Short mmCIF file of C-alpha atoms and ligand atoms in Angstrom, two decimals:
data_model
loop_
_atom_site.label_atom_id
_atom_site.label_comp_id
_atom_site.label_asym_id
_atom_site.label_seq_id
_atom_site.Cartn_x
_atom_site.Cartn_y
_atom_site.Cartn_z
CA UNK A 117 -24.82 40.18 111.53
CA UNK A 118 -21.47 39.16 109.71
CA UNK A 119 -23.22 36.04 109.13
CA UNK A 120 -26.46 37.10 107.77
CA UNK A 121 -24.70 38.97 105.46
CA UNK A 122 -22.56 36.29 104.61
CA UNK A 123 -25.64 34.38 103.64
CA UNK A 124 -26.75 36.42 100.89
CA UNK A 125 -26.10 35.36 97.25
CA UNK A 126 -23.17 36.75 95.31
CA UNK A 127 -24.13 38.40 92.36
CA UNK A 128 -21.73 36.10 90.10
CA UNK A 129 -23.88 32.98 91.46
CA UNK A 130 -27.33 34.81 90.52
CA UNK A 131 -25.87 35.98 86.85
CA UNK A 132 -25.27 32.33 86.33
CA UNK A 133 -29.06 31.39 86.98
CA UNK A 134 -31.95 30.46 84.26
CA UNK A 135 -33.65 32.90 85.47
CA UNK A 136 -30.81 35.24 84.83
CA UNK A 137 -29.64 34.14 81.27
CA UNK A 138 -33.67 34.90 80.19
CA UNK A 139 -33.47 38.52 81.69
CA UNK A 140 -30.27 39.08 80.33
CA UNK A 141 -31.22 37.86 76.57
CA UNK A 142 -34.08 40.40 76.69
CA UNK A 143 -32.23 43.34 79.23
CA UNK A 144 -28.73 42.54 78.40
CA UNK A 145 -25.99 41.59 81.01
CA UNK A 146 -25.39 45.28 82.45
CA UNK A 147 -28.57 46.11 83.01
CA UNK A 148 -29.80 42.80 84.86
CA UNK A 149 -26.26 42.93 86.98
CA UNK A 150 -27.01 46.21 88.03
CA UNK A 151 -30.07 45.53 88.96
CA UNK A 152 -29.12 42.37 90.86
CA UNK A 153 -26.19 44.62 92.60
CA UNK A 154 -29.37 47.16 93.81
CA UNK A 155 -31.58 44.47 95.11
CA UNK A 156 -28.49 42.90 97.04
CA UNK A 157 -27.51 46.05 98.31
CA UNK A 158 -31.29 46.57 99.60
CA UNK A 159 -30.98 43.75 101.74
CA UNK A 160 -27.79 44.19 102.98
CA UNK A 161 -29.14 47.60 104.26
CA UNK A 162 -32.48 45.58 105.28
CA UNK A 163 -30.27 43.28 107.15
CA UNK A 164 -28.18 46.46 108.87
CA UNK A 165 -31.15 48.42 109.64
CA UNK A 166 -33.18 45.49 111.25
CA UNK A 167 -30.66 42.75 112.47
CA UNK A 168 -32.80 39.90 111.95
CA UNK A 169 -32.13 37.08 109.88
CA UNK A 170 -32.79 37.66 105.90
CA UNK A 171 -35.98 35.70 104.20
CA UNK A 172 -33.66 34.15 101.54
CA UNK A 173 -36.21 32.13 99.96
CA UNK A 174 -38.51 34.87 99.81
CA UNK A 175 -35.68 37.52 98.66
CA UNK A 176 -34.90 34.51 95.83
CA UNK A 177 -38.19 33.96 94.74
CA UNK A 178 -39.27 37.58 94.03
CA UNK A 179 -35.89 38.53 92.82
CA UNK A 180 -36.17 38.48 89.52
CA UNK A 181 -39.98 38.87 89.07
CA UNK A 182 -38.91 42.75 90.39
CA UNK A 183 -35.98 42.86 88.23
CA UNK A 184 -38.00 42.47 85.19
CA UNK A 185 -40.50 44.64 86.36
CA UNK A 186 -38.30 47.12 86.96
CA UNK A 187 -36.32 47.08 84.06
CA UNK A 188 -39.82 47.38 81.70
CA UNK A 189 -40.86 50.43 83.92
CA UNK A 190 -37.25 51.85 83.30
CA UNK A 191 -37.41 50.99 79.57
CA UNK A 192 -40.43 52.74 78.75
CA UNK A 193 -40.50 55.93 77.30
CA UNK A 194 -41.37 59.10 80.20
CA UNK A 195 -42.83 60.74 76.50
CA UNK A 196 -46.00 58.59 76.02
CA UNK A 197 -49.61 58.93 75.12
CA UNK A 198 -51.56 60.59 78.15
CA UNK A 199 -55.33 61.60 78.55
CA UNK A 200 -56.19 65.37 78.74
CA UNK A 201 -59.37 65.47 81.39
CA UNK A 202 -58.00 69.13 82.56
CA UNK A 203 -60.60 71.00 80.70
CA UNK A 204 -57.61 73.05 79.07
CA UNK A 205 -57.92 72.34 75.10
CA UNK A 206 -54.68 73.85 74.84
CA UNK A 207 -52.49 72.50 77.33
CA UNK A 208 -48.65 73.37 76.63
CA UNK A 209 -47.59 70.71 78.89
CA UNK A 210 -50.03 68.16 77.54
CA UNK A 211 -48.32 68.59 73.92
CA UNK A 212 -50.66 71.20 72.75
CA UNK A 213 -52.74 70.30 69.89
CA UNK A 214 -54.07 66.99 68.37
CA UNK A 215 -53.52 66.43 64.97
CA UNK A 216 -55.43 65.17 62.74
CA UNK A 217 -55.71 62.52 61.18
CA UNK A 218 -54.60 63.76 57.63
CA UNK A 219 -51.76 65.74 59.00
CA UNK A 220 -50.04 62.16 61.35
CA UNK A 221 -50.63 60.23 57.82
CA UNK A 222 -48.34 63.30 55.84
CA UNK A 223 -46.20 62.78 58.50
CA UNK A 224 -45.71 59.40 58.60
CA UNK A 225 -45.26 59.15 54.92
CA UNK A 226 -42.32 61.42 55.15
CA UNK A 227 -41.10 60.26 58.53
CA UNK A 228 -40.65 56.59 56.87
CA UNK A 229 -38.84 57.52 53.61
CA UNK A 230 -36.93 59.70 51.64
CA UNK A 231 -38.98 63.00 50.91
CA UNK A 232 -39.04 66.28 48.33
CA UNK A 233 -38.35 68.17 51.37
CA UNK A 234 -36.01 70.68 49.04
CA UNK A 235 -36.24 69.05 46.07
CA UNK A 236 -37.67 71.40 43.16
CA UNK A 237 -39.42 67.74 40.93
CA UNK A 238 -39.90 70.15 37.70
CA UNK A 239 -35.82 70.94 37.81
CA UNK A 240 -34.94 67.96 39.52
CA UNK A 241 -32.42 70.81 41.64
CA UNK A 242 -32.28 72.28 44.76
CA UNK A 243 -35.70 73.45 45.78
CA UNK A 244 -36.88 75.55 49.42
CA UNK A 245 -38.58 73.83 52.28
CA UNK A 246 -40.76 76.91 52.56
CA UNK A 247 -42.26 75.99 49.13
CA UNK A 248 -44.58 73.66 50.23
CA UNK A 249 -46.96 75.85 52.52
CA UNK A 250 -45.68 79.53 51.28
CA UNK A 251 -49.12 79.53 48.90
CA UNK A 252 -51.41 78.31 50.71
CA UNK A 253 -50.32 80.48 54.09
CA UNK A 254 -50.63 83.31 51.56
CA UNK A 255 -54.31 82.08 50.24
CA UNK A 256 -55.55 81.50 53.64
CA UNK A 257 -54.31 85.03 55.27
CA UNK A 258 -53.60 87.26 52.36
CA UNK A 259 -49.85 87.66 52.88
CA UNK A 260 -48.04 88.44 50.20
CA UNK A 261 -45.19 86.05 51.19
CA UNK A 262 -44.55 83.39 54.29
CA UNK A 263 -42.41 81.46 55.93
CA UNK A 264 -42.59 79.10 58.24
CA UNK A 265 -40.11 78.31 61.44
CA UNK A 266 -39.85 75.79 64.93
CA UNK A 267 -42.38 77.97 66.94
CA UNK A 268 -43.93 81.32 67.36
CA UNK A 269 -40.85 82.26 69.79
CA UNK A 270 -38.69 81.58 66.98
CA UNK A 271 -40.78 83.47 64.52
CA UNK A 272 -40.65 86.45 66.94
CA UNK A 273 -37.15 86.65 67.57
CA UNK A 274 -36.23 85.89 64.06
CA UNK A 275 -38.34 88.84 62.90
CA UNK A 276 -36.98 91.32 65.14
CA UNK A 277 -33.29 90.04 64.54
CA UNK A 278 -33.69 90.22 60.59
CA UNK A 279 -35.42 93.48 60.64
CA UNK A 280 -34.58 94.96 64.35
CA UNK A 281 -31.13 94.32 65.02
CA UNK A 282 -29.03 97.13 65.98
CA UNK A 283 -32.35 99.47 66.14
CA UNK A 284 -34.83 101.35 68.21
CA UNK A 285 -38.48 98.95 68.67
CA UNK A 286 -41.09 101.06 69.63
CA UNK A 287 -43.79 98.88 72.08
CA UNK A 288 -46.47 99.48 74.02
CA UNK A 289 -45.82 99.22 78.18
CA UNK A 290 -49.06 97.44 78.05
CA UNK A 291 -48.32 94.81 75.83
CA UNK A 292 -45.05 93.21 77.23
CA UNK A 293 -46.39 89.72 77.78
CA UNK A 294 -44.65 87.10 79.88
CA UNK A 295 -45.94 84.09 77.62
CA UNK A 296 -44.85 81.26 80.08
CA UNK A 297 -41.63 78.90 80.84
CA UNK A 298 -39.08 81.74 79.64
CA UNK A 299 -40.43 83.68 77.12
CA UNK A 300 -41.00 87.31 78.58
CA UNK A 301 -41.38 90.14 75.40
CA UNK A 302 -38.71 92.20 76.37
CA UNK A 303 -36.18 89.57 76.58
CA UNK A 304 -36.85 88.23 73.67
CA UNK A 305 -36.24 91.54 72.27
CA UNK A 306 -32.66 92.42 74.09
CA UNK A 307 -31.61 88.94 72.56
CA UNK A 308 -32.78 90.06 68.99
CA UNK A 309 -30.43 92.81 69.07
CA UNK A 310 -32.69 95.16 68.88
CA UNK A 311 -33.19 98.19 71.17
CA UNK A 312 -36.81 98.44 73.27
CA UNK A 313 -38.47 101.54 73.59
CA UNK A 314 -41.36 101.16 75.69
CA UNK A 315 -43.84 103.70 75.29
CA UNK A 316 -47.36 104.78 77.05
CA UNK A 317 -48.05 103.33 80.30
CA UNK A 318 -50.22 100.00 81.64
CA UNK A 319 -53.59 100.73 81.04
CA UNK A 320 -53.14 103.51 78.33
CA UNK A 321 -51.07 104.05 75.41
CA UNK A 322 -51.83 106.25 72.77
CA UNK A 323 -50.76 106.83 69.39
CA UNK A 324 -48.36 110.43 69.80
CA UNK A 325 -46.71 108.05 72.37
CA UNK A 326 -45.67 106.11 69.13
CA UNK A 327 -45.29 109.21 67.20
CA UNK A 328 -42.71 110.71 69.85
CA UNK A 329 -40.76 107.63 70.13
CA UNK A 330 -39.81 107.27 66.56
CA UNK A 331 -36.77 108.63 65.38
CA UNK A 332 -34.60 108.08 62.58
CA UNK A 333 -33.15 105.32 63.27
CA UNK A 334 -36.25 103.64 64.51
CA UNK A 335 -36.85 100.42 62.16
CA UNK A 336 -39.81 98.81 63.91
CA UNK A 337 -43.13 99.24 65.62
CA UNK A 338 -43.91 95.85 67.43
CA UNK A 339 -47.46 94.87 68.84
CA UNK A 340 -48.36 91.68 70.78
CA UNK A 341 -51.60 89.85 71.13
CA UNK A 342 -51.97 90.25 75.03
CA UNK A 343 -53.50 86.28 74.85
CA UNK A 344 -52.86 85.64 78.45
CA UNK A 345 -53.81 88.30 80.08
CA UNK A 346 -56.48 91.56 79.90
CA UNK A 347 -56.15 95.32 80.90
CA UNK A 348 -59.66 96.34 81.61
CA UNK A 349 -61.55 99.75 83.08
CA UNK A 350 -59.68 102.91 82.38
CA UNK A 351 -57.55 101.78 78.93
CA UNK A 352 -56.82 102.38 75.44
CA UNK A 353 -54.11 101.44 72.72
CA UNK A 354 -54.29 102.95 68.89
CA UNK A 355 -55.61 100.61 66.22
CA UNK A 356 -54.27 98.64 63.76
CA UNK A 357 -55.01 100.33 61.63
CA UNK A 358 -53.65 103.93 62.91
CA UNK A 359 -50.46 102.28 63.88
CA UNK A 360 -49.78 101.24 60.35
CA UNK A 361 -50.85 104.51 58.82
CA UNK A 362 -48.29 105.42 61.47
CA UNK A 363 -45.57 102.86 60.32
CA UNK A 364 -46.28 104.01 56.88
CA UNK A 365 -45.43 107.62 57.21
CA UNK A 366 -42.90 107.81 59.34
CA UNK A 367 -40.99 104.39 56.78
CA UNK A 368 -41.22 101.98 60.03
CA UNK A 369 -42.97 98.64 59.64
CA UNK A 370 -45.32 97.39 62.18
CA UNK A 371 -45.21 93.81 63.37
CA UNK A 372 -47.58 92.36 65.24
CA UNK A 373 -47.25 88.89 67.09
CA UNK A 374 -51.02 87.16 67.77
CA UNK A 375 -49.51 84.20 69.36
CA UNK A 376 -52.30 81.85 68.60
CA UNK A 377 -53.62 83.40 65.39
CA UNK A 378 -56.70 81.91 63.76
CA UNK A 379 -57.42 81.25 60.22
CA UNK A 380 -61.29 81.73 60.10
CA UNK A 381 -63.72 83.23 62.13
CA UNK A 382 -64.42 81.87 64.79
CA UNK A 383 -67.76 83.87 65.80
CA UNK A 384 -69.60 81.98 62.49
CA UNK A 385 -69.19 79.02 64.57
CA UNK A 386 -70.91 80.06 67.73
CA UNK A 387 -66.92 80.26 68.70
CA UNK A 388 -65.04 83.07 70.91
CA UNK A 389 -63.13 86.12 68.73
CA UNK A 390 -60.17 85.87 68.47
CA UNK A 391 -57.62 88.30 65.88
CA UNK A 392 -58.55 86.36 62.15
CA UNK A 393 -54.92 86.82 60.63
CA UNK A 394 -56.40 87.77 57.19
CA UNK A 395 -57.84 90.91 59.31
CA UNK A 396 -55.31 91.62 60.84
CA UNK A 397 -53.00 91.92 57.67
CA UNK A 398 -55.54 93.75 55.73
CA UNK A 399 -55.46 96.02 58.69
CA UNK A 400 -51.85 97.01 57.36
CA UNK A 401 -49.80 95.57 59.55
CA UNK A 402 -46.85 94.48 57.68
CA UNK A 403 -45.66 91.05 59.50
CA UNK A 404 -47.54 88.74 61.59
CA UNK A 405 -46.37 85.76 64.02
CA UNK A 406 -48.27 82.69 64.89
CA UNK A 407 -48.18 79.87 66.38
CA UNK A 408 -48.68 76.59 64.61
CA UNK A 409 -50.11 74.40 67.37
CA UNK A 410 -52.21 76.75 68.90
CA UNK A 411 -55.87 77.54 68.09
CA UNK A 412 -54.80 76.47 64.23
CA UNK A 413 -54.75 72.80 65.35
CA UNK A 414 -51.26 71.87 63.82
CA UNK A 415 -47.71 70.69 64.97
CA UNK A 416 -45.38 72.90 66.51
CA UNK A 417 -44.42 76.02 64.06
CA UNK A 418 -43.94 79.21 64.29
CA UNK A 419 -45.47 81.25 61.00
CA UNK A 420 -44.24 84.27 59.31
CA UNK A 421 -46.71 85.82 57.15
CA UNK A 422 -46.70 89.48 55.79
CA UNK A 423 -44.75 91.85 52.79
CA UNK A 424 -42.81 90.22 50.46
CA UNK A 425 -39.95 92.58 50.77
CA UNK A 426 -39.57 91.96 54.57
CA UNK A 427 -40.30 88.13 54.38
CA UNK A 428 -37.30 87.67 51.68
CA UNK A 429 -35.08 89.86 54.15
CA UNK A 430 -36.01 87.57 57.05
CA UNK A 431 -35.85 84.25 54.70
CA UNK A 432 -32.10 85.07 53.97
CA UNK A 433 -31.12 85.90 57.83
CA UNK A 434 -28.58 83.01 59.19
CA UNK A 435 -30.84 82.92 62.41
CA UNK A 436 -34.12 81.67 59.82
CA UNK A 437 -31.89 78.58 59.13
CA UNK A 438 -30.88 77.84 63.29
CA UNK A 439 -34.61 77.60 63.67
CA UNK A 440 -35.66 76.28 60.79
CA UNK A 441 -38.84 73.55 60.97
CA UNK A 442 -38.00 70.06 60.31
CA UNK A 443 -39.54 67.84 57.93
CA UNK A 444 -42.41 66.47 60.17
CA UNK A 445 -43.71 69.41 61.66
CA UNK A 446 -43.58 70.76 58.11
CA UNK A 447 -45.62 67.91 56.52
CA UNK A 448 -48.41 68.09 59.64
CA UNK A 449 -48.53 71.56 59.23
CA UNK A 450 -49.39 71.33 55.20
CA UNK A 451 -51.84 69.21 55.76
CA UNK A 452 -53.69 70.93 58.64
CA UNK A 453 -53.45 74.05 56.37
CA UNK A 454 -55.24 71.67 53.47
CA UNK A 455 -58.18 71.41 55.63
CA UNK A 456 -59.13 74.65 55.95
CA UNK A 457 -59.32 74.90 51.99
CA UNK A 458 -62.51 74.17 50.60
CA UNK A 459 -64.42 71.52 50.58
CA UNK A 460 -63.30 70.96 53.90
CA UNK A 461 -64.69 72.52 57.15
CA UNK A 462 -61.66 72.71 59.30
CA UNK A 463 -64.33 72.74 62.31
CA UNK A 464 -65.38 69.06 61.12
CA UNK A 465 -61.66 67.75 60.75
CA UNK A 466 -59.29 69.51 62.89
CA UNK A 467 -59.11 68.28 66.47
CA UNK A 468 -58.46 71.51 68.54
CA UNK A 469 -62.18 73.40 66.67
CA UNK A 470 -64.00 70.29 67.16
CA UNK A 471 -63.54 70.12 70.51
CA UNK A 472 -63.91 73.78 70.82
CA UNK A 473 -67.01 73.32 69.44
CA UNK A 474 -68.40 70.18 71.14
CA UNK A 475 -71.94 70.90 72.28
CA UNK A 476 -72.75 70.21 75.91
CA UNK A 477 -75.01 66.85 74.62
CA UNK A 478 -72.09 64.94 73.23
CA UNK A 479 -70.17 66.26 76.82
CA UNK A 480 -73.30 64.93 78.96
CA UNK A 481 -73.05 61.38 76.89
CA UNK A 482 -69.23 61.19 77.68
CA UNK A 483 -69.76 61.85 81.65
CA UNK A 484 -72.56 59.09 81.64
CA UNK A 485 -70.79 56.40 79.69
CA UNK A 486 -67.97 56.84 81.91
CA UNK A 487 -69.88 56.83 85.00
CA UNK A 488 -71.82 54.09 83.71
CA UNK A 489 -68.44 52.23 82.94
CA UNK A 490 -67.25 52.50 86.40
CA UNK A 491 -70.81 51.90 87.89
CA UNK A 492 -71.05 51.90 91.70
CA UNK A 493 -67.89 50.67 93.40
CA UNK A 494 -67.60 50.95 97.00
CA UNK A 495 -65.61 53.98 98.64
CA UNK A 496 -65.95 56.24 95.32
CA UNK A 497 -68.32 58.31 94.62
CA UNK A 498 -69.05 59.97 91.34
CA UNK A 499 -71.10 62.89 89.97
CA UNK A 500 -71.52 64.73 87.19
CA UNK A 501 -71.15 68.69 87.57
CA UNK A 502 -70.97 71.62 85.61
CA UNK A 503 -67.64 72.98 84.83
CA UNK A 504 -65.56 75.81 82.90
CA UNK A 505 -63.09 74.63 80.03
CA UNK A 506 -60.43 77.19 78.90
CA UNK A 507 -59.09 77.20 75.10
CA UNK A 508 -55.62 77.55 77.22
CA UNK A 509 -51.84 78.65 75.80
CA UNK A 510 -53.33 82.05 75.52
CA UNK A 511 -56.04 81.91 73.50
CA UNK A 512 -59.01 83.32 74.09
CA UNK A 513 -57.86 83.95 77.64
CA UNK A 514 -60.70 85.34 79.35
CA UNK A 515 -63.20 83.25 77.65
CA UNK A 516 -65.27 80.44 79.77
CA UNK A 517 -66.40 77.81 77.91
CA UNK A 518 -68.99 75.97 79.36
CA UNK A 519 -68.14 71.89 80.21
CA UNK A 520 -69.21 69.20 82.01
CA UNK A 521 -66.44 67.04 84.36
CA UNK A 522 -66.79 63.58 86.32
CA UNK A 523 -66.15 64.74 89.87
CA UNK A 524 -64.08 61.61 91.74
CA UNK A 525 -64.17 61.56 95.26
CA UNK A 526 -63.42 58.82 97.54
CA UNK A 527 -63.55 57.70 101.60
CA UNK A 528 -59.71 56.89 101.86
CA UNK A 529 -57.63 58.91 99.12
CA UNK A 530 -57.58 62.66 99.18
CA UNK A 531 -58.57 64.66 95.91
CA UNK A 532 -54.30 64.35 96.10
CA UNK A 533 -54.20 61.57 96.10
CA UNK A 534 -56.67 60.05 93.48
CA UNK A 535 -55.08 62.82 90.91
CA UNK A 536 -51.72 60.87 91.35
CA UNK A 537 -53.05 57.38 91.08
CA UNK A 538 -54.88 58.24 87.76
CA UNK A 539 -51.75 60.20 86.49
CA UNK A 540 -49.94 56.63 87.06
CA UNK A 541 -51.93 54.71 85.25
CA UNK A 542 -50.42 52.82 81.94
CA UNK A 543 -52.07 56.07 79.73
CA UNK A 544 -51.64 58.64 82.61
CA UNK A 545 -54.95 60.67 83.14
CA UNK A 546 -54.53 64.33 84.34
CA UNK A 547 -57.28 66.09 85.88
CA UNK A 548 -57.84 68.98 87.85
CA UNK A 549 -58.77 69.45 91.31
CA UNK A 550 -61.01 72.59 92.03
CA UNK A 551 -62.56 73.29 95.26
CA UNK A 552 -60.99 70.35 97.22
CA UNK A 553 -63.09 67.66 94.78
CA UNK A 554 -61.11 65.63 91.54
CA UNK A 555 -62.58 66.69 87.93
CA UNK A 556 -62.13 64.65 84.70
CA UNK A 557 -63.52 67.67 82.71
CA UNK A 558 -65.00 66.11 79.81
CA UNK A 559 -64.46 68.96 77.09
CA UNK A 560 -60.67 67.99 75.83
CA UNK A 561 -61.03 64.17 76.21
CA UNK A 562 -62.47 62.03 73.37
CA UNK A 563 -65.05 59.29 73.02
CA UNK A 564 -62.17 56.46 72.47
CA UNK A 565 -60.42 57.52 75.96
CA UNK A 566 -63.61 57.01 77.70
CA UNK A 567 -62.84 52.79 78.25
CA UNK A 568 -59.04 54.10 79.42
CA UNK A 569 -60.29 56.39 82.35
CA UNK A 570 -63.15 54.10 83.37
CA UNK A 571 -60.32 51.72 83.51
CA UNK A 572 -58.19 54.05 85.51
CA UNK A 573 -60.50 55.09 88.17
CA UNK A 574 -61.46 51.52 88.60
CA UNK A 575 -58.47 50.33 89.77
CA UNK A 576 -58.09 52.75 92.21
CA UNK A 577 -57.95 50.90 95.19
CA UNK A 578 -59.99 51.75 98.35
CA UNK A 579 -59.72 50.62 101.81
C1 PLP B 112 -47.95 81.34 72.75
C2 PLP B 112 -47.42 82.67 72.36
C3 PLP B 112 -46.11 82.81 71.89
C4 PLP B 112 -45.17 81.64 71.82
O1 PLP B 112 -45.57 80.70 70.87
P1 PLP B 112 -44.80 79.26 70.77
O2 PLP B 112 -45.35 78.67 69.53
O3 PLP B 112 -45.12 78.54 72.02
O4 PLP B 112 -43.34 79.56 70.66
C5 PLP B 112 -45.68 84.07 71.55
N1 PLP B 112 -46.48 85.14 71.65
C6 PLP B 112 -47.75 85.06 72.09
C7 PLP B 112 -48.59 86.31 72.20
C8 PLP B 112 -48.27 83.82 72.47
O5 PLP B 112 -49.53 83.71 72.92
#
């Protein structure tokens, strides 16, 4: 076995090759040594393991094909473009929302060169990031005052910090949402500082549980959109609108975080309701969270909307600055917010309504042209079925939206195993599996990624 061994190349010997000094101009010399030491070591263990003489020629000849391979597969980025055929609009592990196209051009302009991120051009001195959606936040949703941070999280904990800290919150047992990941209401509210008083019960709260709970020292009433969940049969919680009157007299303020938050109705577009923040303000509640890249079709934010007196006290807390937005987010987001200012019709330009609003005709002309694309290969079988799309990250929870999904199924792969050869594709394709059968639900992918999954499921290979 000493032998075989023996007979391997050295590593020196295959650095010195053509073939090497190619790989390393493009890899450079580390990478295409190590990868020369992992192949050797490979069939060293081959070797071991089988004690038969190694197929140098072969091992020679495919050496450096796999090298290269491997190095471009190790090169290229795990964060790439991939194809949403989950049915889930929303999906927080897809990236959320689309953008569109307006919003990637503002960001790209500011992305590539020097912007007046805090630059006041009138004064030519320091200026406020917040400037440059404050307004129109404050047009679109009444608020008297705005500002805008990295996500909804952020927003949440920098309210309660900034106003909270140090105090009694009063909120509903009902309402303490686990969001997802690690966001779970009343931890978000021990790490603000302030102090949770959680009143009423599960299914019922009502508004002398409020009453009793607030004390002197009480700064804050907090409600939370339950977006991902519903209490139904025996409930009830106060309004709005008796929980301000509430905040008002006993000098409290009532925040309330929507999580998704929408901008306009959603109902005069044959759309789910869902909390319109302009509402929800004029209801008198007195701060509102939401997120940017939710149902309002932007880039991750977190907005801050609500009385000037508290917004100025939250702009000026050191924990607004930690999770401040950066530049890009904050140019996407001003120009999503553009579109929903007239002449526009947000439903017409912004990614996450239009597909909300996709009728089931455009969905049936997606799941032929793809079945059509793949046309009849042996071992798969295809078939278009009715499905149920979700909104997803909360919104509109409980609403089904009706869809229509390519079902895949095939003689030799289970609905496993299909689901992991599309997700492997060059433009990974995620579907969902439902009742033991593969679904590309049709409702969250676009007419351009049609070609790409046709693509996709044709190459599956079948025995
Ligand atoms: C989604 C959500 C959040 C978190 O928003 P991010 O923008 O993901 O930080 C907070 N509260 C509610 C009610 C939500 O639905």
């Amino acid at each position: 076995m000493q032998d075989r061994l023996k007979r391997l190349p050295k590593v020196q010997t295959l650095l010195e090759t053509e073939l090497a000094s190619q790989l390393i101009q493009t890899y450079g010399h580390e990478d295409v040594a190590n990868a020369i030491r992992v192949r050797l070591q490979d069939a060293r263990e081959t070797i071991i393991a089988n004690d038969h003489e190694p197929d140098l020629e072969a091992f020679n000849q495919s050496l450096f094909d796999d090298i290269s391979q491997s190095l471009d597969i190790a090169r290229a980025s795990s964060l790439r473009r991939a194809i949403n055929a989950t049915g889930i609009i929303i999906h927080t592990n897809l990236g959320r929302a689309r953008l569109a196209p307006k919003a990637i051009e503002a960001m790209t302009a500011v992305a590539a060169d020097y912007s007046t991120l805090e630059m006041d051009v009138e004064t030519g001195k320091r200026g406020s990031r917040h400037d440059h959606v404050e307004a129109l936040i404050c047009q679109l949703t009444g608020a008297e005052a705005a500002l805008v941070v990295n996500n909804c999280a952020a927003a949440i904990l920098t309210c309660l910090t900034a106003l909270g800290a140090g105090k009694p919150v009063v909120a509903s047992r009902g309402e303490m949402v686990e969001i997802g990941g690690s966001f779970r209401m009343p931890d978000v509210i021990a790490q603000s500082g302030a102090h949770l008083r959680e009143v009423g019960t599960t299914n019922k709260t009502h508004l002398r549980d409020y009453a009793d709970a607030i004390d002197n020292d009480t700064a804050l009433l907090l409600k939370s959109h339950t977006s991902n969940y519903q209490v139904i049969g025996f409930t009830s919680v106060p309004s709005r609108q008796e929980l301000a009157a509430l905040a008002q007299q006993t000098g409290t303020h009532l925040i309330e975080d929507l999580g998704s938050g929408v901008l306009v109705d959603l109902a005069l577009y044959g759309l789910p309701n869902e909390p319109v923040v302009r509402d929800v303000l004029a209801a008198g509640v007195d701060v509102v969270t939401f997120s940017g890249d939710k149902l309002l079709g932007g880039p991750q934010a977190g907005i801050i909307a609500g009385r000037r007196a508290l917004i100025d006290q939250i702009k000026t807390h050191p924990i607004a600055r930690a999770v401040r937005i950066d530049k890009l987010s904050l140019a996407a987001l001003r120009a999503t917010l553009d579109l929903y200012r007239a002449p526009n019709n947000p439903v017409e330009q912004i990614p996450v309504l239009q597909t909300l609003a996709t009728s089931l005709e455009t969905l049936r002309a997606r799941a032929r042209k793809l079945t059509d694309l793949i046309g009849a290969k042996q071992g798969l079988s295809l078939e278009i079925v009715a499905t149920v799309a979700r909104a997803g990250a909360g919104s509109l929870p409980q609403q089904d939206l009706p869809s229509l999904a390519v079902s895949v199924s095939s003689t030799s792969h289970s609905p496993d195993r299909l689901a992991k050869m599309l997700r492997q594709a060059d433009t990974p394709v995620f579907g969902r599996i439902s009742k033991d059968q593969l679904l590309l639900d049709m409702r969250a992918v676009v007419d351009s990624d049609i070609t790409e999954i046709a693509n996709a499921v044709s190459a599956i290979s079948i025995k």
